[in-house]
């Protein structure tokens, strides 16, 4: 059963813009992205929208819907009253390119700062080995689709542009944690998370976890354990002494720290 949906959409570019009111016919079972596509096809041919898969997997269609960071392709119209006006605005934390499209290159710059996975030499038989439990532990973190909704909502950079150089954000704390928990990675991810990543600026508000469309428990499973690991490195006198005299340390899980 179709009905006329009222939409309020931000339109503009780097020089400025504002909200405009529109009305478009929608059908049962549709999502916000469907409504915007129909509006684009019938009324606003030049409306800029970034999207790709329409299946919640590419992470392209991130926007703010009624003020909440969400994927447009995964937000059902049935979540709203048919009489309600749905407001769609671009991600606030990143610079506008046009309409609903923002420049998310901040995230790619932060990704470039992250040294890639660096395993030690192979065993004598040419293989590398790790425990199944270590394989499973990182699995949740690899579900990330890089939608950057967590980056958008985090107040450390959302409200403080000047923090951006010093803060890599929840998506990358996830990556720090994944690699620090990997038994075959040889980089010192704890020092990197503290110094280059600015994990100390995170005050565990958990907003990132609330908006993650992949339901990754970013704060409890990645950020808090990573903060604890950083604190171990910085404040445990035995760990400090071991690092000074070159002894390999065991972390909380008993694995060898290379
Ligand atoms: Fe998106 Fe979740 Fe990945 Fe953040 S952690 S970029 S919210 S999928
Ligand atoms: Fe930001 Fe998430 Fe920490 S929202 S403050 S990174 S818990
Ligand atoms: Fe790919 Fe929405 S279009 S996640």
Coordinates of N, CA and C in Angstrom, one line a residue, residues 7-251:
X7 N 9.6 14.2 3.3 CA 11.1 14.1 3.6 C 11.6 15.6 3.7
X8 N 12.5 15.7 4.6 CA 13.2 17.0 4.8 C 14.7 16.7 4.5
X9 N 15.3 17.3 3.5 CA 16.6 16.8 3.1 C 17.6 18.1 3.1
X10 N 18.8 17.8 3.6 CA 19.8 18.9 3.5 C 20.3 19.0 2.1
X11 N 20.3 20.1 1.5 CA 20.9 20.3 0.2 C 21.9 21.5 0.2
X12 N 23.0 21.3 -0.5 CA 24.0 22.4 -0.5 C 25.3 21.9 -0.8
X13 N 26.3 22.7 -0.6 CA 27.7 22.3 -0.8 C 28.6 23.0 0.2
X14 N 29.9 23.0 -0.1 CA 30.9 23.6 0.9 C 30.6 25.0 1.3
X15 N 30.0 25.7 0.3 CA 29.7 27.1 0.6 C 28.5 27.4 1.4
X16 N 27.7 26.3 1.6 CA 26.5 26.5 2.5 C 25.3 25.8 1.9
X17 N 24.2 25.8 2.7 CA 23.0 25.1 2.2 C 22.0 25.1 3.3
X18 N 20.9 24.3 3.1 CA 19.9 24.2 4.1 C 18.9 23.1 3.9
X19 N 17.9 23.0 4.7 CA 16.9 21.9 4.6 C 15.8 22.3 3.7
X20 N 15.4 21.3 2.9 CA 14.3 21.5 2.0 C 13.2 20.5 2.2
X21 N 11.9 20.8 2.0 CA 10.8 19.9 2.2 C 10.3 19.3 0.9
X22 N 10.1 18.0 0.9 CA 9.7 17.3 -0.3 C 8.7 16.2 0.1
X23 N 8.0 15.8 -1.0 CA 7.0 14.7 -0.8 C 7.2 13.7 -1.9
X24 N 7.2 12.4 -1.6 CA 7.3 11.4 -2.6 C 6.5 10.2 -2.3
X25 N 6.0 9.5 -3.3 CA 5.2 8.3 -3.1 C 6.2 7.2 -2.8
X26 N 5.8 6.4 -1.7 CA 6.6 5.2 -1.4 C 5.7 4.0 -1.2
X27 N 6.3 2.8 -1.2 CA 5.5 1.6 -1.0 C 5.9 0.8 0.2
X28 N 5.1 -0.1 0.6 CA 5.3 -0.9 1.7 C 6.7 -1.7 1.5
X29 N 7.4 -1.8 2.5 CA 8.7 -2.6 2.5 C 9.9 -1.8 2.0
X30 N 9.7 -0.5 1.7 CA 10.8 0.3 1.2 C 11.7 0.8 2.3
X31 N 12.9 1.3 1.9 CA 13.8 1.9 2.9 C 14.0 3.3 2.5
X32 N 14.7 4.1 3.4 CA 14.9 5.5 3.1 C 15.6 5.7 1.8
X33 N 16.6 4.8 1.4 CA 17.3 5.0 0.2 C 16.4 4.9 -1.0
X34 N 15.4 4.0 -0.9 CA 14.4 3.8 -2.0 C 13.7 5.2 -2.2
X35 N 13.3 5.8 -1.1 CA 12.5 7.0 -1.2 C 13.4 8.1 -1.9
X36 N 14.6 8.2 -1.5 CA 15.5 9.2 -2.0 C 15.8 8.9 -3.5
X37 N 15.9 7.7 -3.9 CA 16.1 7.4 -5.3 C 14.9 7.8 -6.2
X38 N 13.7 7.5 -5.6 CA 12.5 7.9 -6.4 C 12.4 9.5 -6.5
X39 N 12.8 10.1 -5.4 CA 12.8 11.6 -5.4 C 13.8 12.1 -6.4
X40 N 14.9 11.4 -6.5 CA 16.0 11.8 -7.4 C 15.5 11.6 -8.9
X41 N 14.8 10.5 -9.1 CA 14.4 10.1 -10.4 C 13.2 11.0 -10.9
X42 N 12.4 11.5 -10.0 CA 11.2 12.2 -10.4 C 11.2 13.7 -10.2
X43 N 12.0 14.2 -9.2 CA 11.9 15.6 -8.8 C 13.3 16.3 -8.7
X44 N 14.2 15.6 -8.1 CA 15.5 16.3 -7.8 C 16.6 15.5 -8.5
X45 N 16.7 15.7 -9.8 CA 17.7 14.9 -10.6 C 19.1 15.1 -10.2
X46 N 19.4 16.2 -9.6 CA 20.8 16.5 -9.3 C 21.1 16.2 -7.8
X47 N 20.2 15.5 -7.1 CA 20.5 15.2 -5.7 C 21.7 14.3 -5.6
X48 N 22.6 14.7 -4.8 CA 23.9 13.9 -4.6 C 23.7 12.9 -3.4
X49 N 23.8 11.6 -3.7 CA 23.7 10.5 -2.7 C 24.9 9.6 -3.0
X50 N 25.5 9.1 -2.0 CA 26.5 8.0 -2.2 C 25.9 6.7 -1.8
X51 N 26.0 5.7 -2.6 CA 25.5 4.4 -2.3 C 26.1 3.4 -3.2
X52 N 26.0 2.1 -3.0 CA 26.5 1.1 -3.8 C 25.8 -0.2 -3.8
X53 N 25.8 -0.9 -2.6 CA 25.2 -2.2 -2.6 C 23.7 -2.3 -2.3
X54 N 23.2 -1.4 -1.6 CA 21.8 -1.4 -1.1 C 21.5 -2.7 -0.3
X55 N 22.5 -3.1 0.4 CA 22.4 -4.4 1.1 C 23.1 -4.3 2.5
X56 N 23.5 -3.1 2.9 CA 24.2 -2.9 4.2 C 25.6 -3.5 4.2
X57 N 26.2 -3.6 3.1 CA 27.5 -4.3 3.1 C 28.7 -3.4 2.6
X58 N 28.4 -2.3 1.8 CA 29.5 -1.5 1.3 C 29.9 -0.4 2.2
X59 N 29.0 0.1 3.1 CA 29.2 1.2 4.0 C 29.2 2.5 3.3
X60 N 28.6 2.6 2.1 CA 28.6 3.9 1.4 C 27.5 4.9 1.8
X61 N 26.4 4.4 2.2 CA 25.2 5.2 2.2 C 25.0 5.8 3.6
X62 N 26.0 6.0 4.4 CA 25.9 6.6 5.7 C 25.3 8.0 5.7
X63 N 24.4 8.3 6.6 CA 23.9 9.7 6.7 C 23.3 9.8 8.1
X64 N 22.7 10.9 8.4 CA 22.0 11.1 9.7 C 20.5 11.2 9.4
X65 N 19.8 10.2 10.0 CA 18.3 10.2 9.7 C 17.6 10.5 11.0
X66 N 16.9 11.6 11.0 CA 16.3 12.2 12.2 C 17.4 12.4 13.3
X67 N 18.6 12.8 12.8 CA 19.7 13.1 13.8 C 20.5 12.0 14.2
X68 N 20.1 10.7 13.8 CA 20.9 9.6 14.2 C 21.7 9.0 13.1
X69 N 23.0 8.7 13.2 CA 23.8 8.2 12.2 C 23.3 6.8 11.8
X70 N 22.9 6.6 10.5 CA 22.4 5.3 10.1 C 22.7 5.0 8.6
X71 N 22.6 3.8 8.2 CA 22.7 3.5 6.8 C 21.4 3.7 6.1
X72 N 21.3 4.5 5.0 CA 20.0 4.8 4.4 C 19.4 3.5 3.8
X73 N 20.2 2.6 3.4 CA 19.7 1.4 2.7 C 19.2 0.4 3.7
X74 N 19.5 0.6 5.0 CA 19.0 -0.4 6.0 C 18.0 0.2 7.0
X75 N 17.6 1.4 6.7 CA 16.6 2.1 7.5 C 15.2 2.0 6.9
X76 N 14.4 1.1 7.5 CA 13.1 0.8 6.9 C 12.1 2.0 7.2
X77 N 11.3 2.3 6.2 CA 10.3 3.3 6.4 C 9.3 2.9 7.4
X78 N 9.1 1.6 7.6 CA 8.1 1.1 8.6 C 8.6 1.4 10.0
X79 N 9.9 1.9 10.2 CA 10.3 2.3 11.5 C 9.7 3.6 11.9
X80 N 9.0 4.3 11.0 CA 8.5 5.6 11.2 C 7.0 5.6 11.0
X81 N 6.3 6.6 11.6 CA 4.9 6.7 11.4 C 4.7 7.3 9.9
X82 N 3.7 6.8 9.2 CA 3.5 7.3 7.8 C 3.3 8.8 7.7
X83 N 2.8 9.4 8.8 CA 2.6 10.8 8.8 C 3.8 11.6 9.2
X84 N 4.9 10.9 9.7 CA 6.1 11.6 10.2 C 6.9 12.2 9.1
X85 N 7.5 13.3 9.3 CA 8.5 13.8 8.3 C 9.9 13.2 8.7
X86 N 10.5 12.6 7.7 CA 11.9 12.0 8.0 C 12.9 13.0 7.5
X87 N 13.8 13.4 8.4 CA 14.9 14.3 8.0 C 16.2 13.6 7.7
X88 N 16.7 13.9 6.6 CA 18.0 13.2 6.2 C 19.1 14.3 6.0
X89 N 20.1 14.2 6.7 CA 21.2 15.2 6.7 C 22.6 14.4 6.5
X90 N 23.6 15.1 6.0 CA 24.9 14.4 5.8 C 25.6 14.2 7.1
X91 N 26.6 13.3 7.1 CA 27.4 13.0 8.3 C 28.0 14.4 8.8
X92 N 27.8 14.7 10.1 CA 28.2 16.0 10.5 C 29.7 16.2 10.8
X93 N 30.4 15.0 11.0 CA 31.8 15.1 11.4 C 32.7 15.4 10.3
X94 N 32.3 15.1 9.0 CA 33.1 15.2 7.9 C 32.7 16.4 7.0
X95 N 33.6 16.9 6.2 CA 33.3 18.1 5.3 C 32.3 17.7 4.3
X96 N 31.4 18.6 4.0 CA 30.4 18.4 2.9 C 31.1 18.4 1.5
X97 N 30.7 17.6 0.7 CA 31.0 17.7 -0.8 C 29.8 18.3 -1.4
X98 N 28.7 17.6 -1.4 CA 27.4 18.1 -1.9 C 26.3 17.3 -1.4
X99 N 25.2 18.0 -1.0 CA 24.0 17.4 -0.5 C 24.3 16.3 0.6
X100 N 24.0 15.0 0.3 CA 24.2 14.0 1.4 C 25.6 13.4 1.3
X101 N 26.4 13.9 0.5 CA 27.8 13.3 0.3 C 28.8 14.1 1.0
X102 N 29.6 13.4 1.9 CA 30.6 14.0 2.6 C 32.0 13.5 2.2
X103 N 33.0 14.2 2.5 CA 34.4 13.8 2.2 C 34.9 13.1 3.5
X104 N 35.0 11.7 3.3 CA 35.4 10.9 4.5 C 36.9 10.6 4.4
X105 N 37.7 11.3 3.7 CA 39.1 11.0 3.5 C 39.9 11.0 4.8
X106 N 39.3 11.8 5.8 CA 40.0 11.7 7.2 C 40.2 10.3 7.6
X107 N 39.3 9.4 7.3 CA 39.4 8.0 7.7 C 40.5 7.3 6.9
X108 N 40.6 7.6 5.6 CA 41.6 7.0 4.8 C 43.0 7.4 5.3
X109 N 43.1 8.7 5.7 CA 44.4 9.2 6.2 C 44.8 8.5 7.5
X110 N 43.8 8.2 8.3 CA 44.1 7.5 9.6 C 44.4 6.1 9.3
X111 N 43.8 5.5 8.3 CA 44.1 4.1 7.9 C 45.6 4.0 7.4
X112 N 46.0 5.0 6.7 CA 47.4 5.0 6.2 C 48.4 5.1 7.3
X113 N 48.0 5.7 8.4 CA 49.0 5.8 9.6 C 49.1 4.5 10.3
X114 N 48.3 3.5 10.0 CA 48.3 2.3 10.7 C 49.3 1.3 10.0
X115 N 50.4 0.9 10.7 CA 51.3 -0.1 10.0 C 50.5 -1.4 9.8
X116 N 50.8 -2.0 8.6 CA 50.0 -3.2 8.3 C 50.5 -4.4 9.1
X117 N 49.7 -5.4 9.1 CA 50.0 -6.7 9.8 C 51.5 -7.1 9.5
X118 N 52.3 -7.4 10.5 CA 53.7 -7.8 10.2 C 54.0 -9.1 11.0
X119 N 53.9 -10.2 10.3 CA 54.2 -11.5 11.0 C 55.7 -11.7 11.1
X120 N 56.1 -12.6 12.0 CA 57.5 -13.0 12.1 C 57.8 -14.0 11.0
X121 N 59.1 -14.4 10.9 CA 59.5 -15.4 9.8 C 58.7 -16.7 10.0
X122 N 58.5 -17.4 9.0 CA 57.7 -18.7 9.0 C 58.5 -19.7 9.8
X123 N 57.7 -20.7 10.3 CA 58.4 -21.8 11.0 C 59.2 -22.6 10.0
X124 N 60.0 -23.6 10.5 CA 61.0 -24.3 9.7 C 60.2 -25.0 8.5
X125 N 59.0 -25.4 8.7 CA 58.3 -26.1 7.7 C 57.5 -25.2 6.7
X126 N 57.8 -23.9 6.9 CA 57.3 -22.9 5.9 C 55.9 -22.4 6.3
X127 N 55.4 -22.8 7.5 CA 54.0 -22.5 7.9 C 54.1 -21.5 9.0
X128 N 52.9 -20.8 9.3 CA 52.7 -20.0 10.5 C 51.6 -20.6 11.2
X129 N 51.6 -20.6 12.6 CA 50.6 -21.2 13.3 C 50.0 -20.3 14.4
X130 N 48.7 -20.4 14.6 CA 48.1 -19.7 15.7 C 46.9 -20.5 16.2
X131 N 46.5 -20.2 17.5 CA 45.5 -21.0 18.1 C 44.1 -20.6 17.5
X132 N 43.2 -21.6 17.5 CA 41.9 -21.3 17.0 C 41.2 -20.2 17.8
X133 N 41.5 -20.2 19.1 CA 40.8 -19.2 19.9 C 41.2 -17.8 19.5
X134 N 42.5 -17.6 19.0 CA 43.0 -16.3 18.5 C 42.3 -16.0 17.2
X135 N 42.1 -17.0 16.4 CA 41.4 -16.8 15.1 C 40.0 -16.3 15.4
X136 N 39.3 -16.9 16.3 CA 37.9 -16.5 16.6 C 37.8 -15.1 17.3
X137 N 38.8 -14.8 18.1 CA 38.7 -13.5 18.8 C 38.6 -12.3 17.9
X138 N 39.3 -12.4 16.8 CA 39.4 -11.2 15.9 C 38.2 -11.2 14.9
X139 N 37.4 -12.3 14.9 CA 36.4 -12.4 13.9 C 35.4 -11.3 14.0
X140 N 34.9 -10.9 15.1 CA 33.9 -9.8 15.3 C 34.4 -8.5 14.7
X141 N 35.7 -8.3 14.9 CA 36.3 -7.0 14.4 C 36.3 -6.9 12.9
X142 N 36.4 -8.1 12.3 CA 36.6 -8.1 10.8 C 35.2 -7.9 10.1
X143 N 34.1 -7.8 10.9 CA 32.8 -7.6 10.3 C 32.7 -6.1 9.8
X144 N 33.6 -5.3 10.2 CA 33.5 -3.8 9.9 C 33.3 -3.6 8.4
X145 N 32.3 -2.8 8.0 CA 32.1 -2.4 6.6 C 32.6 -1.0 6.3
X146 N 33.3 -0.4 7.2 CA 33.9 0.9 7.0 C 32.8 2.0 6.6
X147 N 31.7 1.9 7.3 CA 30.7 2.9 7.0 C 31.0 4.3 7.7
X148 N 31.8 4.2 8.7 CA 32.3 5.4 9.5 C 31.2 6.1 10.3
X149 N 30.1 5.3 10.6 CA 29.1 5.9 11.4 C 29.6 6.1 12.8
X150 N 30.5 5.1 13.3 CA 31.1 5.3 14.6 C 32.0 6.5 14.7
X151 N 32.7 6.7 13.6 CA 33.6 7.9 13.5 C 32.8 9.2 13.6
X152 N 31.6 9.2 12.9 CA 30.8 10.3 12.8 C 30.2 10.7 14.2
X153 N 29.8 9.7 15.0 CA 29.0 9.9 16.2 C 30.0 10.3 17.4
X154 N 31.2 9.9 17.3 CA 32.1 10.1 18.4 C 32.4 11.6 18.7
X155 N 32.0 12.0 19.9 CA 32.0 13.4 20.3 C 33.4 14.0 20.3
X156 N 34.4 13.1 20.4 CA 35.8 13.6 20.5 C 36.2 14.4 19.2
X157 N 35.7 13.9 18.1 CA 35.9 14.6 16.8 C 34.7 15.3 16.3
X158 N 33.5 14.8 16.7 CA 32.2 15.4 16.2 C 32.1 16.9 16.7
X159 N 32.5 17.1 17.9 CA 32.3 18.4 18.5 C 33.6 19.2 18.6
X160 N 34.7 18.5 18.3 CA 36.1 19.2 18.4 C 36.9 18.9 17.2
X161 N 36.8 19.7 16.2 CA 37.5 19.6 15.0 C 39.0 19.5 15.3
X162 N 39.5 20.3 16.3 CA 40.9 20.3 16.6 C 41.5 19.0 17.1
X163 N 40.6 18.1 17.5 CA 41.1 16.8 18.0 C 41.4 15.9 16.9
X164 N 41.0 16.2 15.6 CA 41.2 15.2 14.5 C 42.6 14.8 14.3
X165 N 43.6 15.7 14.3 CA 45.0 15.2 14.1 C 45.4 14.1 15.1
X166 N 44.9 14.2 16.3 CA 45.5 13.4 17.4 C 44.6 12.2 17.7
X167 N 43.5 12.0 17.0 CA 42.6 10.9 17.4 C 42.2 10.1 16.1
X168 N 42.5 8.8 16.2 CA 42.1 8.0 15.0 C 40.7 7.6 15.0
X169 N 40.0 7.4 16.2 CA 38.6 7.1 16.3 C 38.3 5.6 16.4
X170 N 37.0 5.4 16.8 CA 36.7 4.0 17.2 C 36.9 2.9 16.1
X171 N 36.7 3.3 14.8 CA 36.9 2.3 13.8 C 38.4 1.8 13.8
X172 N 39.3 2.7 14.1 CA 40.7 2.3 14.1 C 41.2 1.8 15.5
X173 N 40.5 2.1 16.5 CA 40.8 1.4 17.8 C 40.4 -0.1 17.7
X174 N 39.4 -0.3 16.9 CA 39.0 -1.7 16.6 C 40.1 -2.4 15.9
X175 N 40.7 -1.7 15.0 CA 41.8 -2.3 14.2 C 43.1 -2.5 15.1
X176 N 43.4 -1.5 15.9 CA 44.5 -1.6 16.9 C 44.3 -2.9 17.7
X177 N 43.0 -3.0 18.2 CA 42.8 -4.2 19.1 C 42.9 -5.5 18.4
X178 N 42.4 -5.5 17.2 CA 42.4 -6.7 16.4 C 43.9 -7.2 16.2
X179 N 44.7 -6.2 15.8 CA 46.1 -6.6 15.6 C 46.9 -6.8 16.9
X180 N 46.6 -6.1 17.9 CA 47.3 -6.3 19.2 C 46.9 -7.7 19.8
X181 N 45.7 -8.2 19.5 CA 45.3 -9.5 20.0 C 45.8 -10.6 19.0
X182 N 46.3 -10.2 17.9 CA 46.8 -11.2 16.9 C 48.2 -11.8 17.4
X183 N 48.3 -13.1 17.6 CA 49.5 -13.6 18.2 C 50.7 -13.5 17.2
X184 N 50.5 -13.2 15.9 CA 51.6 -13.2 15.0 C 51.9 -11.8 14.5
X185 N 51.3 -10.8 15.1 CA 51.7 -9.4 14.7 C 52.8 -8.9 15.6
X186 N 53.9 -8.3 14.9 CA 55.1 -8.0 15.7 C 55.1 -6.5 16.0
X187 N 54.2 -5.7 15.5 CA 54.3 -4.2 15.9 C 53.8 -4.0 17.3
X188 N 54.3 -2.9 17.9 CA 53.9 -2.5 19.2 C 52.6 -1.7 19.1
X189 N 51.5 -2.3 19.0 CA 50.2 -1.6 18.7 C 49.8 -0.8 20.0
X190 N 50.2 -1.2 21.1 CA 49.8 -0.4 22.3 C 50.4 1.0 22.3
X191 N 51.7 1.1 22.0 CA 52.3 2.4 22.0 C 51.7 3.2 20.8
X192 N 51.4 2.6 19.7 CA 50.8 3.3 18.6 C 49.4 3.8 18.9
X193 N 48.6 2.9 19.6 CA 47.2 3.3 19.9 C 47.3 4.5 20.9
X194 N 48.3 4.5 21.8 CA 48.4 5.6 22.7 C 48.9 6.9 22.1
X195 N 50.0 6.8 21.4 CA 50.6 8.0 20.8 C 50.0 8.5 19.6
X196 N 49.9 7.7 18.5 CA 49.4 8.2 17.2 C 47.9 8.1 17.2
X197 N 47.3 7.1 17.9 CA 45.8 6.9 17.9 C 45.1 7.8 18.8
X198 N 45.7 8.2 19.9 CA 45.0 9.0 20.9 C 43.9 8.3 21.6
X199 N 44.1 7.0 21.9 CA 43.0 6.3 22.6 C 42.7 6.8 23.9
X200 N 43.6 7.6 24.5 CA 43.4 8.2 25.8 C 42.3 9.2 25.8
X201 N 42.0 9.8 24.6 CA 40.9 10.8 24.5 C 39.5 10.2 24.6
X202 N 39.4 8.9 24.4 CA 38.1 8.2 24.4 C 37.7 8.1 25.9
X203 N 36.5 8.6 26.2 CA 36.1 8.5 27.6 C 34.9 7.5 27.7
X204 N 34.9 6.5 26.8 CA 34.0 5.4 26.9 C 32.5 5.8 26.9
X205 N 32.1 6.7 26.1 CA 30.7 7.0 26.0 C 29.8 6.0 25.4
X206 N 30.5 5.1 24.6 CA 29.8 4.0 23.9 C 28.8 4.4 22.8
X207 N 28.8 5.6 22.4 CA 28.0 6.0 21.3 C 28.3 5.3 20.0
X208 N 29.6 5.0 19.8 CA 30.1 4.3 18.6 C 29.4 2.9 18.6
X209 N 29.4 2.2 19.7 CA 28.8 0.9 19.7 C 27.3 0.9 19.4
X210 N 26.6 2.0 19.8 CA 25.2 2.1 19.6 C 24.8 2.2 18.1
X211 N 25.7 2.9 17.4 CA 25.3 3.1 16.0 C 25.9 2.1 15.0
X212 N 26.7 1.2 15.4 CA 27.4 0.3 14.5 C 26.3 -0.7 13.8
X213 N 26.2 -0.6 12.5 CA 25.2 -1.4 11.8 C 25.6 -2.9 11.8
X214 N 26.8 -3.2 12.1 CA 27.3 -4.6 12.2 C 27.2 -5.2 13.6
X215 N 26.7 -4.3 14.5 CA 26.6 -4.7 15.9 C 27.9 -5.2 16.5
X216 N 28.9 -4.6 16.1 CA 30.2 -4.9 16.7 C 30.3 -4.2 18.1
X217 N 30.7 -4.9 19.1 CA 30.7 -4.4 20.5 C 32.0 -3.6 20.6
X218 N 32.1 -2.4 19.9 CA 33.3 -1.7 19.8 C 33.9 -1.3 21.1
X219 N 33.1 -0.8 22.0 CA 33.7 -0.3 23.2 C 34.1 -1.4 24.2
X220 N 33.2 -2.3 24.4 CA 33.5 -3.4 25.4 C 34.5 -4.4 25.0
X221 N 34.5 -4.7 23.7 CA 35.3 -5.8 23.2 C 36.6 -5.3 22.6
X222 N 36.7 -4.1 22.2 CA 37.9 -3.6 21.5 C 38.6 -2.4 22.3
X223 N 37.8 -1.4 22.6 CA 38.4 -0.2 23.2 C 38.8 -0.4 24.6
X224 N 37.9 -1.0 25.4 CA 38.3 -1.1 26.8 C 39.5 -2.1 27.0
X225 N 39.4 -3.3 26.3 CA 40.6 -4.2 26.4 C 41.9 -3.5 25.9
X226 N 41.7 -2.7 24.9 CA 42.9 -2.0 24.3 C 43.5 -1.0 25.3
X227 N 42.6 -0.3 26.0 CA 43.0 0.7 27.0 C 43.7 0.0 28.1
X228 N 43.2 -1.2 28.5 CA 43.8 -1.9 29.6 C 45.2 -2.4 29.2
X229 N 45.3 -2.8 27.9 CA 46.6 -3.3 27.4 C 47.6 -2.1 27.4
X230 N 47.1 -0.9 27.0 CA 48.0 0.3 27.0 C 48.5 0.6 28.4
X231 N 47.5 0.5 29.4 CA 47.9 0.8 30.7 C 48.9 -0.2 31.3
X232 N 48.7 -1.5 30.9 CA 49.7 -2.5 31.3 C 51.1 -2.1 30.9
X233 N 51.1 -1.7 29.6 CA 52.4 -1.4 29.0 C 53.0 -0.2 29.7
X234 N 52.2 0.8 30.1 CA 52.7 2.1 30.6 C 53.0 2.0 32.1
X235 N 52.2 1.3 32.8 CA 52.2 1.4 34.3 C 52.7 0.1 35.0
X236 N 52.7 -1.0 34.4 CA 53.1 -2.2 35.1 C 54.7 -2.2 35.2
X237 N 55.2 -2.1 36.4 CA 56.7 -2.0 36.5 C 57.4 -3.2 35.9
X238 N 56.8 -4.4 36.0 CA 57.5 -5.6 35.5 C 57.5 -5.6 34.0
X239 N 56.4 -5.2 33.4 CA 56.4 -5.1 31.9 C 57.4 -4.1 31.5
X240 N 57.5 -2.9 32.2 CA 58.4 -1.9 31.8 C 59.8 -2.4 31.9
X241 N 60.1 -3.1 33.1 CA 61.5 -3.6 33.3 C 61.9 -4.6 32.2
X242 N 60.9 -5.5 31.9 CA 61.1 -6.5 30.9 C 61.4 -5.9 29.5
X243 N 60.7 -4.8 29.2 CA 60.9 -4.2 27.9 C 62.3 -3.5 27.9
X244 N 62.8 -3.0 29.1 CA 64.1 -2.4 29.1 C 65.2 -3.4 28.9
X245 N 65.0 -4.6 29.5 CA 66.2 -5.6 29.5 C 65.9 -6.6 28.4
X246 N 64.9 -6.4 27.6 CA 64.7 -7.2 26.4 C 64.1 -8.6 26.6
X247 N 63.4 -8.7 27.8 CA 62.7 -10.0 28.0 C 61.3 -10.0 27.3
X248 N 61.0 -11.2 26.7 CA 59.7 -11.3 26.2 C 58.6 -11.4 27.3
X249 N 57.6 -10.6 27.2 CA 56.6 -10.6 28.2 C 55.4 -11.5 27.8
X250 N 54.7 -11.9 28.8 CA 53.4 -12.6 28.6 C 52.3 -11.6 28.9
X251 N 51.3 -11.5 28.1 CA 50.2 -10.6 28.4 C 49.2 -11.3 29.2

